Short mmCIF file of C-alpha atoms in Angstrom, two decimals:
data_model
loop_
_atom_site.label_atom_id
_atom_site.label_comp_id
_atom_site.label_asym_id
_atom_site.label_seq_id
_atom_site.Cartn_x
_atom_site.Cartn_y
_atom_site.Cartn_z
CA ALA A 1 -8.32 -14.26 -1.92
CA GLN A 2 -5.35 -13.52 0.27
CA SER A 3 -6.23 -12.26 3.71
CA VAL A 4 -5.32 -11.98 7.35
CA ALA A 5 -7.57 -12.33 10.36
CA GLN A 6 -7.20 -10.81 13.78
CA PRO A 7 -9.65 -12.69 15.99
CA GLU A 8 -9.49 -10.33 18.97
CA ASP A 9 -10.91 -6.82 18.87
CA GLN A 10 -9.15 -5.97 22.11
CA VAL A 11 -6.44 -7.44 24.31
CA ASN A 12 -6.03 -6.34 27.91
CA VAL A 13 -2.80 -6.95 29.80
CA ALA A 14 -1.19 -5.58 32.94
CA GLU A 15 2.07 -3.68 32.69
CA GLY A 16 5.05 -6.00 33.05
CA ASN A 17 3.15 -9.06 31.85
CA PRO A 18 3.81 -10.72 28.50
CA LEU A 19 1.46 -9.86 25.65
CA THR A 20 0.31 -11.68 22.54
CA VAL A 21 -1.71 -10.25 19.68
CA LYS A 22 -2.97 -12.93 17.32
CA CYS A 23 -2.97 -13.02 13.54
CA THR A 24 -3.73 -15.83 11.10
CA TYR A 25 -3.24 -15.65 7.37
CA SER A 26 -4.55 -17.18 4.18
CA VAL A 27 -2.29 -16.83 1.15
CA SER A 28 -1.25 -18.78 -1.88
CA GLY A 29 2.47 -18.99 -2.30
CA ASN A 30 5.04 -17.53 0.05
CA PRO A 31 3.57 -15.25 2.70
CA TYR A 32 5.08 -11.84 3.24
CA LEU A 33 3.71 -10.77 6.63
CA PHE A 34 3.91 -7.48 8.49
CA TRP A 35 2.90 -5.90 11.77
CA TYR A 36 2.11 -2.21 12.10
CA VAL A 37 1.04 -0.11 15.09
CA GLN A 38 -1.22 2.94 15.02
CA TYR A 39 -1.43 5.52 17.78
CA PRO A 40 -4.46 7.85 18.01
CA ASN A 41 -4.76 10.26 15.08
CA ARG A 42 -1.53 8.99 13.61
CA GLY A 43 -0.44 6.97 10.63
CA LEU A 44 0.92 3.46 10.81
CA GLN A 45 4.36 2.62 12.15
CA PHE A 46 6.19 -0.46 10.92
CA LEU A 47 7.12 -2.94 13.65
CA LEU A 48 8.46 -6.02 11.90
CA LYS A 49 8.12 -8.35 8.95
CA TYR A 50 8.51 -11.99 7.97
CA ILE A 51 9.85 -12.72 4.52
CA THR A 52 11.76 -15.96 4.86
CA GLY A 53 14.18 -17.69 7.20
CA ASP A 54 14.02 -17.76 10.98
CA ASN A 55 10.48 -18.23 12.28
CA LEU A 56 11.07 -15.81 15.16
CA VAL A 57 11.30 -12.26 13.90
CA LYS A 58 12.52 -9.43 16.10
CA GLY A 59 11.34 -5.88 15.54
CA SER A 60 11.09 -2.42 16.99
CA TYR A 61 10.37 -1.47 20.61
CA GLY A 62 11.04 -4.98 21.93
CA PHE A 63 8.33 -6.65 19.85
CA GLU A 64 8.79 -9.99 18.15
CA ALA A 65 6.57 -12.27 16.11
CA GLU A 66 6.48 -15.99 15.58
CA PHE A 67 5.72 -17.36 12.13
CA ASN A 68 4.03 -20.77 12.21
CA LYS A 69 3.45 -22.27 8.79
CA SER A 70 1.48 -25.30 9.95
CA GLN A 71 -0.95 -23.12 11.90
CA THR A 72 -0.81 -20.28 9.34
CA SER A 73 -0.25 -17.83 12.17
CA PHE A 74 1.96 -14.82 12.77
CA HIS A 75 1.36 -13.76 16.37
CA LEU A 76 2.92 -10.60 17.79
CA LYS A 77 4.56 -10.93 21.20
CA LYS A 78 6.40 -8.89 23.80
CA PRO A 79 7.88 -10.32 26.99
CA SER A 80 6.98 -7.35 29.20
CA ALA A 81 4.25 -4.89 28.27
CA LEU A 82 4.46 -1.14 28.85
CA VAL A 83 1.56 1.27 29.30
CA SER A 84 2.95 3.14 26.28
CA ASP A 85 2.35 0.02 24.14
CA SER A 86 -1.38 0.75 24.29
CA ALA A 87 -2.39 1.31 20.67
CA LEU A 88 -4.08 -0.29 17.67
CA TYR A 89 -2.14 -3.13 16.06
CA PHE A 90 -2.57 -4.30 12.49
CA CYS A 91 -1.36 -7.48 10.86
CA ALA A 92 -0.93 -7.33 7.08
CA VAL A 93 0.04 -9.53 4.16
CA SER A 94 1.68 -8.26 1.00
CA VAL A 95 0.10 -9.62 -2.14
CA ALA A 96 -0.06 -9.34 -5.89
CA GLY A 97 3.62 -9.15 -6.75
CA PHE A 98 3.84 -5.49 -5.89
CA GLN A 99 3.43 -3.62 -2.63
CA LYS A 100 -0.26 -4.08 -1.96
CA LEU A 101 -0.84 -4.59 1.75
CA VAL A 102 -4.00 -6.34 2.86
CA PHE A 103 -4.68 -5.47 6.48
CA GLY A 104 -6.60 -7.20 9.21
CA THR A 105 -9.30 -5.42 11.15
CA GLY A 106 -6.93 -4.45 13.93
CA THR A 107 -6.59 -5.34 17.61
CA ARG A 108 -6.68 -2.70 20.28
CA LEU A 109 -4.10 -3.37 22.99
CA LEU A 110 -4.75 -1.86 26.39
CA VAL A 111 -1.97 -2.09 28.95
CA SER A 112 -3.03 -1.15 32.45
CA PRO A 113 -0.61 0.23 35.07
CA ASP B 1 15.27 12.92 8.16
CA ALA B 2 11.77 13.91 7.17
CA GLY B 3 9.24 11.14 7.00
CA VAL B 4 6.30 10.89 4.65
CA THR B 5 4.40 14.17 4.71
CA GLN B 6 0.77 14.60 3.75
CA SER B 7 -1.31 17.71 3.27
CA PRO B 8 -3.70 18.90 4.37
CA THR B 9 -4.07 17.15 7.73
CA HIS B 10 -7.80 17.77 7.91
CA LEU B 11 -10.37 18.65 5.29
CA ILE B 12 -14.11 19.15 5.21
CA LYS B 13 -15.92 18.94 1.89
CA THR B 14 -19.52 18.89 0.71
CA ARG B 15 -21.09 16.00 -1.18
CA GLY B 16 -20.46 16.25 -4.90
CA GLN B 17 -17.28 18.29 -4.55
CA HIS B 18 -13.81 17.32 -5.66
CA VAL B 19 -10.78 16.90 -3.41
CA THR B 20 -7.02 16.64 -3.95
CA LEU B 21 -4.75 15.13 -1.33
CA ARG B 22 -0.98 15.47 -1.51
CA CYS B 23 1.90 13.30 -0.39
CA SER B 24 5.66 13.76 -0.30
CA PRO B 25 7.60 10.52 0.12
CA ILE B 26 10.75 9.98 2.12
CA SER B 27 13.75 11.26 0.19
CA GLY B 28 15.04 8.56 -2.13
CA HIS B 29 11.80 6.57 -2.14
CA LYS B 30 10.38 6.00 -5.60
CA SER B 31 7.18 4.19 -4.68
CA VAL B 32 4.05 5.81 -3.27
CA SER B 33 0.88 4.01 -2.23
CA TRP B 34 -2.49 5.30 -1.07
CA TYR B 35 -4.83 3.69 1.45
CA GLN B 36 -8.27 4.56 2.79
CA GLN B 37 -8.99 3.84 6.44
CA VAL B 38 -12.60 4.10 7.48
CA LEU B 39 -13.18 4.47 11.20
CA GLY B 40 -12.95 1.13 12.97
CA GLN B 41 -11.44 -0.73 10.02
CA GLY B 42 -8.05 -1.58 8.64
CA PRO B 43 -6.60 0.44 5.76
CA GLN B 44 -7.78 -0.50 2.26
CA PHE B 45 -5.39 -0.28 -0.69
CA ILE B 46 -6.30 2.28 -3.35
CA PHE B 47 -3.25 2.74 -5.62
CA GLN B 48 0.46 2.15 -5.89
CA TYR B 49 2.74 4.22 -8.13
CA TYR B 50 6.35 3.52 -8.93
CA GLU B 51 8.52 5.70 -11.14
CA LYS B 52 5.41 7.66 -12.16
CA GLU B 53 3.63 4.56 -13.44
CA GLU B 54 0.56 2.97 -11.83
CA ARG B 55 1.61 -0.42 -10.54
CA GLY B 56 -1.61 -1.47 -8.89
CA ARG B 57 -5.16 -0.40 -8.24
CA GLY B 58 -7.55 -1.52 -5.52
CA ASN B 59 -11.29 -2.03 -5.69
CA PHE B 60 -12.31 1.61 -5.77
CA PRO B 61 -14.57 3.40 -8.28
CA ASP B 62 -13.25 5.52 -11.12
CA ARG B 63 -14.00 8.62 -9.05
CA PHE B 64 -10.65 7.90 -7.43
CA SER B 65 -7.53 8.74 -9.40
CA ALA B 66 -3.91 9.47 -8.64
CA ARG B 67 -0.66 10.44 -10.21
CA GLN B 68 3.00 10.63 -9.34
CA PHE B 69 5.26 13.48 -10.32
CA PRO B 70 8.92 13.46 -11.46
CA ASN B 71 10.01 14.31 -7.90
CA TYR B 72 8.07 11.19 -6.73
CA SER B 73 5.45 13.19 -4.84
CA SER B 74 1.89 12.14 -5.46
CA GLU B 75 -1.68 13.38 -5.55
CA LEU B 76 -4.87 11.49 -4.86
CA ASN B 77 -7.99 12.94 -6.46
CA VAL B 78 -11.54 12.06 -5.58
CA ASN B 79 -14.44 13.38 -7.67
CA ALA B 80 -18.15 13.61 -6.84
CA LEU B 81 -17.59 13.05 -3.14
CA LEU B 82 -19.99 10.83 -1.23
CA LEU B 83 -20.62 10.71 2.49
CA GLY B 84 -19.00 7.27 2.48
CA ASP B 85 -15.72 8.77 1.32
CA SER B 86 -15.22 10.20 4.79
CA ALA B 87 -12.08 8.50 6.07
CA LEU B 88 -8.42 8.83 6.94
CA TYR B 89 -6.38 8.73 3.75
CA LEU B 90 -2.91 7.38 4.24
CA CYS B 91 0.06 7.70 1.97
CA ALA B 92 2.99 5.31 2.20
CA SER B 93 6.37 5.33 0.53
CA SER B 94 9.13 2.79 0.07
CA PRO B 95 12.37 2.66 -1.90
CA GLN B 96 11.29 0.16 -4.56
CA GLY B 97 7.76 -0.76 -3.60
CA THR B 98 8.33 -4.47 -3.86
CA GLN B 99 6.26 -7.14 -2.20
CA ASN B 100 8.83 -7.99 0.45
CA THR B 101 9.64 -4.49 1.67
CA GLU B 102 7.97 -2.42 4.32
CA ALA B 103 6.04 0.74 3.61
CA PHE B 104 6.48 3.92 5.63
CA PHE B 105 3.25 5.76 6.32
CA GLY B 106 2.44 9.42 6.73
CA GLN B 107 0.11 10.75 9.41
CA GLY B 108 -2.77 10.86 6.98
CA THR B 109 -5.39 13.32 5.82
CA ARG B 110 -8.69 13.19 7.66
CA LEU B 111 -11.43 13.85 5.08
CA THR B 112 -14.93 14.59 6.26
CA VAL B 113 -17.72 14.79 3.68
CA VAL B 114 -20.88 16.56 4.81
#
């Protein structure tokens, strides 16, 4: 079965420091990978995606993600964290030939002032 | 531009009742998907509709059904509600609903079954 794993329930980082939120995937065929963010009592907001091409993908709000095929990883990164980045982050893989997203369990990011 | 809109935002139902949730996609989007997000978990895929046809179904019982209308809006229906159906129900739309495109989510409907 195609899946993603987010090994960290929570990531703590100080404002201004770089952040990384980890995601590994298990898929057959080409992986279509996504990152979404969820603020309290809100839906999901799209951040970025990897379809093909450059392994470093740039997205919204200064976020980027690095696709690593050999390590089957798609980690989310940001050079300098903001307190407003504190939220729940989900990695997802698109499967089945249509738009079925399989989400990880989520990682809560807490950025302290 | 209006994003994906869902109604109602909150709903409380009693076990055994029926519920209908509604979703209006972004203008021009022909694909609508539904997800269930139980507290503390990632969203789980329920259905995808494209051009009024069901394109995919997740691992949910037959109590769950959906449809898409000619204006591309959609309804999710759940019969014989169980306590375990309490969740945030998310609707997402996209232009074509293909595997390599992103979905745009609404704010969700919070369903509480008592």
